[in-house]
Amino acid sequence: MASDHSDIKPPRTPSPATRGSPIHGMQVQESTNVEDARSLASIELPIPNAVSLGRAEKTFHPLSLAVIAPLMPASVLGVLTRLGLDALATYDGRSIFPLAYPQALGCLVMGICLPLKDPISSYYSPLYIAITTGFCGSLTTFSGWQLDVFYSWINEGQFHRNGLRNAVDAFAKIFFTLSISLASLFFGVYLGTALLPYISKTCRSSLPRPWIVNVLNVLSVIVYLATFPTYFTLSASFRHQATAALLFSFPGTFTRYALSISLNSRSTLLPVGTLVANEFGTSLLALLHILQGLSNPVSPNACSILQGLGDGYCGCLTTVSTFAAEMRAFTARKRWLYGTISIVMGQILLVLILGSTVWAGNVSARTSCTFVA
């Protein structure tokens, strides 16, 4: 992510002496310095249209309409895909928890995009950020993952098992999500590398015409604005399932994007913007579940809004795809430090916020409010 509100610039290329592992055309330094932070901060951001391709250099302000508008439909599509996969994978006798599917798909798409960063950016820079920050970031969710793990610790489903098996279930969700996310990311990088010659050739052949870009920007805004009449005109039974989440999809994505471009490159130790987004979203999701579990339940409409905030805003504010890409970019020691801090902090916040109220008997771990049937 960019570190300030200036035009998006390409990250500096480290010297040949830099030690580290390759990531989408760059070397990540093993030493802790400013360049390391800049490399990490650029994972989801595009480079300007390349002068080496014989074209005039084009840069975009991080908060310009050209960059922000494509995030709108990408966020909506990411939420719809996540909710659809979750609904499809929720059935009796399932072998894998439903959230594993959107996490894997989002990381796969992110991995494909990493080697294709240069050609996609040379074609049209905002397209890259729409796919990675918008779609992948909204499709995957860190807060939902952490809540699932916490519910395994406390046996929210009230299954017939003891504390040891609760711990086994919780650790299984932690390690399986990490494994499938990183595996999908690496497989995606492999696919993206194989596609690189073809995509590069296609992107070099033409540029989108300005009027096409303007039309797409207008359509992008219209797609998000259409979520408001969709919420009010469709059946109220859809609100807790999807339409309420669509309302809050883009605000969640934009909050994460703003945190990332403001904070990610300011620390040489960890990507602070992503960390803050993930932990803040997890804390907010805990508060929303407290409100849904009050002994005096809120109204059905309020219950649907709370569900929409959790699935839409918190789901898009937090991300596993960027989290996995950042882990891949780190050296081994910092990789597991970052992962451990993120997960442990998420669980501590859930214990302090949600767990304390549940164990005090003030709220139910299960949703006590009802939705419109």
Coordinates of C-alpha atoms in Angstrom, one line a residue:
M1 CA 0.0 0.0 0.0
A2 CA 1.1 3.5 -0.6
S3 CA 2.4 5.4 2.4
D4 CA 0.8 8.8 1.8
H5 CA -1.7 10.6 -0.4
S6 CA 0.6 11.4 -3.2
D7 CA 0.4 9.8 -6.7
I8 CA 0.9 6.0 -6.7
K9 CA 4.6 5.4 -7.5
P10 CA 6.4 2.2 -8.3
P11 CA 8.4 0.8 -5.4
R12 CA 12.2 1.1 -5.7
T13 CA 14.0 -2.0 -6.9
P14 CA 16.3 -3.4 -4.2
S15 CA 19.9 -3.8 -5.0
P16 CA 21.3 -7.2 -6.3
A17 CA 22.9 -7.7 -2.9
T18 CA 19.5 -7.8 -1.2
R19 CA 18.8 -11.1 0.3
G20 CA 15.2 -12.5 0.5
S21 CA 12.6 -14.3 -1.4
P22 CA 11.2 -13.1 -4.8
I23 CA 7.7 -11.7 -4.9
H24 CA 5.9 -10.4 -8.0
G25 CA 9.1 -9.0 -9.6
M26 CA 10.7 -7.7 -6.4
Q27 CA 13.0 -8.9 -3.8
V28 CA 11.9 -8.6 -0.2
Q29 CA 14.8 -7.6 1.9
E30 CA 15.8 -9.8 4.8
S31 CA 17.1 -6.9 6.9
T32 CA 14.6 -4.6 8.7
N33 CA 14.6 -1.2 6.9
V34 CA 12.4 1.2 5.1
E35 CA 12.6 -0.6 1.8
D36 CA 11.2 -3.7 3.4
A37 CA 8.1 -1.7 4.5
R38 CA 7.7 -0.2 1.1
S39 CA 7.8 -3.6 -0.6
L40 CA 5.2 -4.9 1.7
A41 CA 3.0 -1.8 1.4
S42 CA 2.9 -2.2 -2.4
I43 CA 1.5 -5.7 -2.5
E44 CA -2.1 -4.6 -3.3
L45 CA -1.2 -1.4 -5.1
P46 CA -0.4 -1.0 -8.8
I47 CA 2.5 0.6 -10.5
P48 CA 2.0 3.4 -12.9
N49 CA 1.6 2.7 -16.6
A50 CA 5.1 1.8 -17.6
V51 CA 7.2 4.2 -19.7
S52 CA 9.2 1.2 -20.8
L53 CA 6.3 0.1 -22.9
G54 CA 6.5 3.2 -25.0
R55 CA 3.5 4.9 -23.4
A56 CA 3.1 8.2 -21.5
E57 CA 3.4 7.6 -17.8
K58 CA 0.1 7.7 -16.0
T59 CA -0.2 8.0 -12.2
F60 CA -3.3 8.0 -10.1
H61 CA -3.9 9.7 -6.8
P62 CA -4.7 7.0 -4.3
L63 CA -8.0 8.6 -3.5
S64 CA -9.0 9.6 -7.0
L65 CA -12.3 8.5 -8.5
A66 CA -10.4 6.3 -11.0
V67 CA -9.0 4.3 -8.1
I68 CA -12.0 4.4 -5.7
A69 CA -14.8 3.7 -8.2
P70 CA -13.7 0.2 -9.2
L71 CA -13.5 -0.8 -5.6
M72 CA -17.3 -0.5 -5.4
P73 CA -18.5 -3.3 -7.7
A74 CA -15.5 -5.4 -6.7
S75 CA -16.5 -5.2 -3.0
V76 CA -20.1 -6.1 -3.9
L77 CA -19.0 -9.0 -6.0
G78 CA -16.6 -10.2 -3.3
V79 CA -19.3 -10.2 -0.6
L80 CA -21.8 -11.9 -2.8
T81 CA -19.3 -14.6 -3.6
R82 CA -18.4 -15.1 0.0
L83 CA -22.0 -15.3 1.2
G84 CA -22.8 -17.6 -1.7
L85 CA -20.0 -20.0 -1.0
D86 CA -20.8 -20.0 2.7
A87 CA -24.4 -20.8 2.0
L88 CA -23.5 -23.5 -0.5
A89 CA -21.0 -25.2 1.9
T90 CA -23.4 -25.1 4.9
Y91 CA -25.1 -28.4 5.2
D92 CA -25.4 -31.3 7.7
G93 CA -22.5 -33.7 7.7
R94 CA -20.0 -31.4 6.1
S95 CA -16.4 -32.2 6.4
I96 CA -14.9 -28.7 6.1
F97 CA -16.1 -25.5 7.8
P98 CA -17.8 -23.2 5.2
L99 CA -15.5 -20.2 5.5
A100 CA -12.6 -22.2 4.2
Y101 CA -13.9 -22.0 0.6
P102 CA -14.0 -18.2 0.2
Q103 CA -10.6 -17.9 2.0
A104 CA -9.1 -20.4 -0.4
L105 CA -10.6 -18.8 -3.5
G106 CA -9.7 -15.3 -2.5
C107 CA -6.1 -16.3 -1.8
L108 CA -5.9 -18.1 -5.1
V109 CA -7.0 -15.1 -7.1
M110 CA -4.6 -12.9 -5.1
G111 CA -1.8 -15.3 -5.9
I112 CA -2.6 -15.2 -9.6
C113 CA -2.5 -11.4 -9.6
L114 CA 0.9 -11.1 -7.9
P115 CA 3.0 -12.1 -10.9
L116 CA 0.7 -10.2 -13.2
K117 CA 1.1 -7.0 -11.3
D118 CA 3.3 -5.2 -13.9
P119 CA 1.2 -6.1 -17.1
I120 CA -2.1 -5.3 -15.4
S121 CA -0.7 -2.1 -14.1
S122 CA 0.7 -1.1 -17.5
Y123 CA -2.7 -1.7 -19.0
Y124 CA -4.8 0.2 -16.4
S125 CA -3.5 0.5 -12.8
P126 CA -6.8 0.8 -10.9
L127 CA -7.8 -2.6 -12.3
Y128 CA -5.2 -4.3 -10.3
I129 CA -6.3 -2.7 -7.0
A130 CA -9.9 -3.5 -7.8
I131 CA -9.1 -7.2 -8.1
T132 CA -6.7 -7.5 -5.1
T133 CA -8.0 -4.9 -2.6
G134 CA -11.6 -4.9 -3.8
F135 CA -12.6 -8.4 -4.7
C136 CA -10.0 -10.6 -2.9
G137 CA -10.1 -8.5 0.2
S138 CA -13.9 -8.6 0.4
L139 CA -14.1 -12.3 -0.5
T140 CA -11.8 -13.3 2.4
T141 CA -12.4 -12.3 6.0
F142 CA -10.1 -12.3 9.0
S143 CA -12.7 -11.3 11.5
G144 CA -15.1 -14.1 10.5
W145 CA -12.2 -16.6 10.8
Q146 CA -11.3 -15.4 14.3
L147 CA -14.9 -15.6 15.4
D148 CA -15.2 -19.1 14.1
V149 CA -12.1 -20.1 16.1
F150 CA -13.4 -18.4 19.3
Y151 CA -16.7 -20.2 19.0
S152 CA -14.8 -23.5 18.8
W153 CA -13.0 -22.7 22.0
I154 CA -16.3 -22.1 23.9
N155 CA -18.3 -24.8 22.0
E156 CA -20.9 -22.3 20.9
G157 CA -22.7 -25.1 19.0
Q158 CA -23.2 -27.0 22.3
F159 CA -21.8 -30.2 20.8
H160 CA -21.3 -33.3 22.9
R161 CA -17.5 -33.0 23.4
N162 CA -15.0 -32.0 26.1
G163 CA -12.6 -29.1 26.5
L164 CA -9.8 -31.0 24.8
R165 CA -11.8 -31.5 21.7
N166 CA -12.9 -27.9 21.7
A167 CA -9.2 -27.0 21.6
V168 CA -8.6 -29.5 18.8
D169 CA -11.4 -27.9 16.8
A170 CA -10.1 -24.4 17.3
F171 CA -6.5 -25.3 16.4
A172 CA -7.8 -27.1 13.4
K173 CA -9.5 -24.0 12.1
I174 CA -6.4 -22.0 12.7
F175 CA -3.9 -24.3 11.0
F176 CA -6.2 -25.4 8.2
T177 CA -7.1 -21.8 7.3
L178 CA -3.4 -20.8 7.3
S179 CA -2.5 -23.9 5.3
I180 CA -5.2 -23.6 2.7
S181 CA -4.7 -19.9 2.3
L182 CA -1.0 -20.0 1.8
A183 CA -1.2 -23.1 -0.4
S184 CA -3.9 -21.4 -2.6
L185 CA -1.7 -18.3 -2.7
F186 CA 1.4 -20.2 -3.8
F187 CA -0.7 -22.2 -6.4
G188 CA -2.1 -18.9 -7.7
V189 CA 1.4 -17.5 -8.1
Y190 CA 2.3 -20.6 -10.1
L191 CA -0.7 -20.1 -12.4
G192 CA -0.1 -16.4 -12.7
T193 CA 3.5 -17.0 -13.7
A194 CA 2.4 -19.4 -16.3
L195 CA -0.1 -16.9 -17.7
L196 CA 2.4 -14.0 -17.5
P197 CA 3.7 -14.2 -21.2
Y198 CA 0.1 -14.2 -22.6
I199 CA -1.2 -11.5 -20.3
S200 CA 1.8 -9.3 -21.0
K201 CA 1.3 -9.6 -24.7
T202 CA -2.4 -8.8 -24.4
C203 CA -1.9 -5.8 -22.1
R204 CA 0.8 -4.4 -24.4
S205 CA -1.4 -4.5 -27.5
S206 CA -3.9 -1.9 -26.4
L207 CA -5.0 0.6 -23.7
P208 CA -8.6 1.2 -22.5
R209 CA -10.0 4.3 -24.2
P210 CA -10.7 7.3 -21.9
W211 CA -14.4 7.2 -22.7
I212 CA -14.6 3.5 -21.8
V213 CA -12.9 4.2 -18.5
N214 CA -15.3 7.1 -17.7
V215 CA -18.3 4.9 -18.5
L216 CA -17.0 2.1 -16.3
N217 CA -16.4 4.5 -13.5
V218 CA -20.0 5.7 -13.7
L219 CA -21.3 2.1 -13.9
S220 CA -19.2 1.2 -10.9
V221 CA -20.8 3.9 -8.8
I222 CA -24.3 2.9 -10.0
V223 CA -23.7 -0.7 -9.1
Y224 CA -23.0 0.3 -5.5
L225 CA -25.8 2.8 -5.3
A226 CA -28.1 0.1 -6.6
T227 CA -27.6 -1.8 -3.3
F228 CA -29.8 0.8 -1.5
P229 CA -33.0 0.2 -3.5
T230 CA -32.2 -3.5 -3.5
Y231 CA -32.2 -3.5 0.3
F232 CA -35.6 -1.8 0.5
T233 CA -37.4 -3.3 -2.5
L234 CA -36.5 -7.0 -2.2
S235 CA -38.1 -9.2 0.4
A236 CA -37.1 -8.4 4.0
S237 CA -36.1 -12.1 4.4
F238 CA -33.1 -11.3 2.1
R239 CA -31.8 -8.6 4.3
H240 CA -29.9 -10.7 6.8
Q241 CA -28.8 -13.1 4.1
A242 CA -27.3 -10.6 1.6
T243 CA -28.8 -7.2 0.9
A244 CA -27.9 -5.6 4.2
A245 CA -24.3 -6.8 3.8
L246 CA -24.1 -5.2 0.3
L247 CA -24.9 -1.8 1.8
F248 CA -21.8 -1.9 4.0
S249 CA -19.4 -3.8 1.6
F250 CA -17.7 -0.7 0.0
P251 CA -17.4 1.3 3.3
G252 CA -15.6 -1.7 4.8
T253 CA -13.3 -2.0 1.8
F254 CA -12.6 1.7 1.7
T255 CA -11.8 1.8 5.4
R256 CA -9.2 -1.0 5.0
Y257 CA -7.8 0.7 1.9
A258 CA -7.5 4.1 3.7
L259 CA -5.8 2.4 6.7
S260 CA -3.4 0.6 4.5
I261 CA -2.3 3.5 2.4
S262 CA -1.9 5.6 5.5
L263 CA -0.1 3.1 7.8
N264 CA 1.3 0.1 6.0
S265 CA 4.7 1.6 5.0
R266 CA 5.3 3.6 8.2
S267 CA 6.6 0.6 10.2
T268 CA 9.6 -1.5 9.2
L269 CA 8.5 -4.4 11.5
L270 CA 4.9 -5.1 10.5
P271 CA 2.2 -3.9 8.0
V272 CA 0.4 -1.8 10.6
G273 CA -2.5 -0.8 8.3
T274 CA -3.5 -4.4 7.6
L275 CA -3.0 -5.3 11.3
V276 CA -5.1 -2.4 12.5
A277 CA -7.9 -3.2 10.0
N278 CA -8.0 -6.9 10.9
E279 CA -8.0 -6.3 14.7
F280 CA -10.4 -3.4 14.6
G281 CA -12.8 -5.4 12.4
T282 CA -12.6 -8.4 14.7
S283 CA -13.4 -6.2 17.8
L284 CA -16.3 -4.6 16.0
L285 CA -17.7 -8.0 15.0
A286 CA -17.5 -9.0 18.6
L287 CA -19.6 -6.0 19.6
L288 CA -22.1 -6.7 16.9
H289 CA -22.6 -10.2 18.2
I290 CA -23.1 -8.9 21.7
L291 CA -25.9 -6.7 20.4
Q292 CA -27.4 -9.7 18.6
G293 CA -27.2 -11.8 21.8
L294 CA -28.8 -9.4 24.2
S295 CA -31.3 -10.9 26.7
N296 CA -33.8 -8.3 25.4
P297 CA -33.5 -8.9 21.7
V298 CA -33.4 -6.0 19.2
S299 CA -36.0 -5.7 16.5
P300 CA -35.9 -7.9 13.4
N301 CA -34.8 -5.0 11.2
A302 CA -32.1 -4.0 13.6
C303 CA -31.0 -7.6 13.8
S304 CA -30.7 -7.7 10.0
I305 CA -28.6 -4.5 10.0
L306 CA -26.3 -5.9 12.6
Q307 CA -25.9 -9.0 10.5
G308 CA -25.2 -6.9 7.5
L309 CA -22.6 -4.9 9.4
G310 CA -20.9 -8.1 10.4
D311 CA -20.9 -9.8 7.0
G312 CA -20.5 -6.6 5.0
Y313 CA -18.5 -4.0 6.8
C314 CA -16.4 -6.2 9.1
G315 CA -16.1 -8.9 6.4
C316 CA -14.7 -6.3 3.9
L317 CA -12.7 -4.4 6.5
T318 CA -10.7 -7.5 7.4
T319 CA -8.9 -9.7 4.9
V320 CA -7.0 -13.0 4.8
S321 CA -5.8 -12.7 1.2
T322 CA -3.6 -9.6 1.9
F323 CA -2.6 -11.2 5.3
A324 CA -1.4 -14.3 3.4
A325 CA 0.4 -12.3 0.7
E326 CA 2.2 -10.3 3.4
M327 CA 3.2 -13.5 5.3
R328 CA 4.6 -14.8 2.0
A329 CA 6.6 -11.6 1.5
F330 CA 8.3 -11.8 4.9
T331 CA 11.3 -13.8 5.8
A332 CA 10.6 -17.0 7.9
R333 CA 11.1 -15.4 11.3
K334 CA 9.0 -12.3 10.7
R335 CA 6.4 -14.3 8.8
W336 CA 5.4 -16.3 11.9
L337 CA 5.9 -13.4 14.2
Y338 CA 3.3 -11.4 12.1
G339 CA 0.9 -14.4 11.9
T340 CA 1.2 -15.2 15.6
I341 CA 0.6 -11.6 16.7
S342 CA -2.4 -11.2 14.4
I343 CA -4.1 -14.4 15.5
V344 CA -3.3 -14.2 19.3
M345 CA -4.4 -10.5 19.3
G346 CA -7.6 -11.4 17.6
Q347 CA -8.4 -14.1 20.1
I348 CA -7.6 -11.9 23.1
L349 CA -9.9 -9.2 21.8
L350 CA -12.7 -11.7 21.3
V351 CA -12.2 -13.0 24.9
L352 CA -12.2 -9.5 26.4
I353 CA -15.1 -8.2 24.4
L354 CA -17.4 -11.1 23.6
G355 CA -16.2 -13.7 26.0
S356 CA -16.4 -11.5 29.1
T357 CA -20.1 -10.7 28.4
V358 CA -21.0 -14.2 27.6
W359 CA -19.4 -15.7 30.7
A360 CA -20.9 -13.0 32.9
G361 CA -24.3 -14.2 31.7
N362 CA -25.3 -10.8 30.2
V363 CA -25.6 -12.0 26.6
S364 CA -26.0 -15.3 24.7
A365 CA -23.2 -16.7 22.5
R366 CA -25.9 -17.5 20.1
T367 CA -28.0 -14.9 18.3
S368 CA -31.1 -14.2 20.3
C369 CA -32.7 -11.7 18.0
T370 CA -34.8 -12.9 15.1
F371 CA -34.8 -12.0 11.4
V372 CA -37.8 -11.4 9.3
A373 CA -38.9 -14.7 7.9

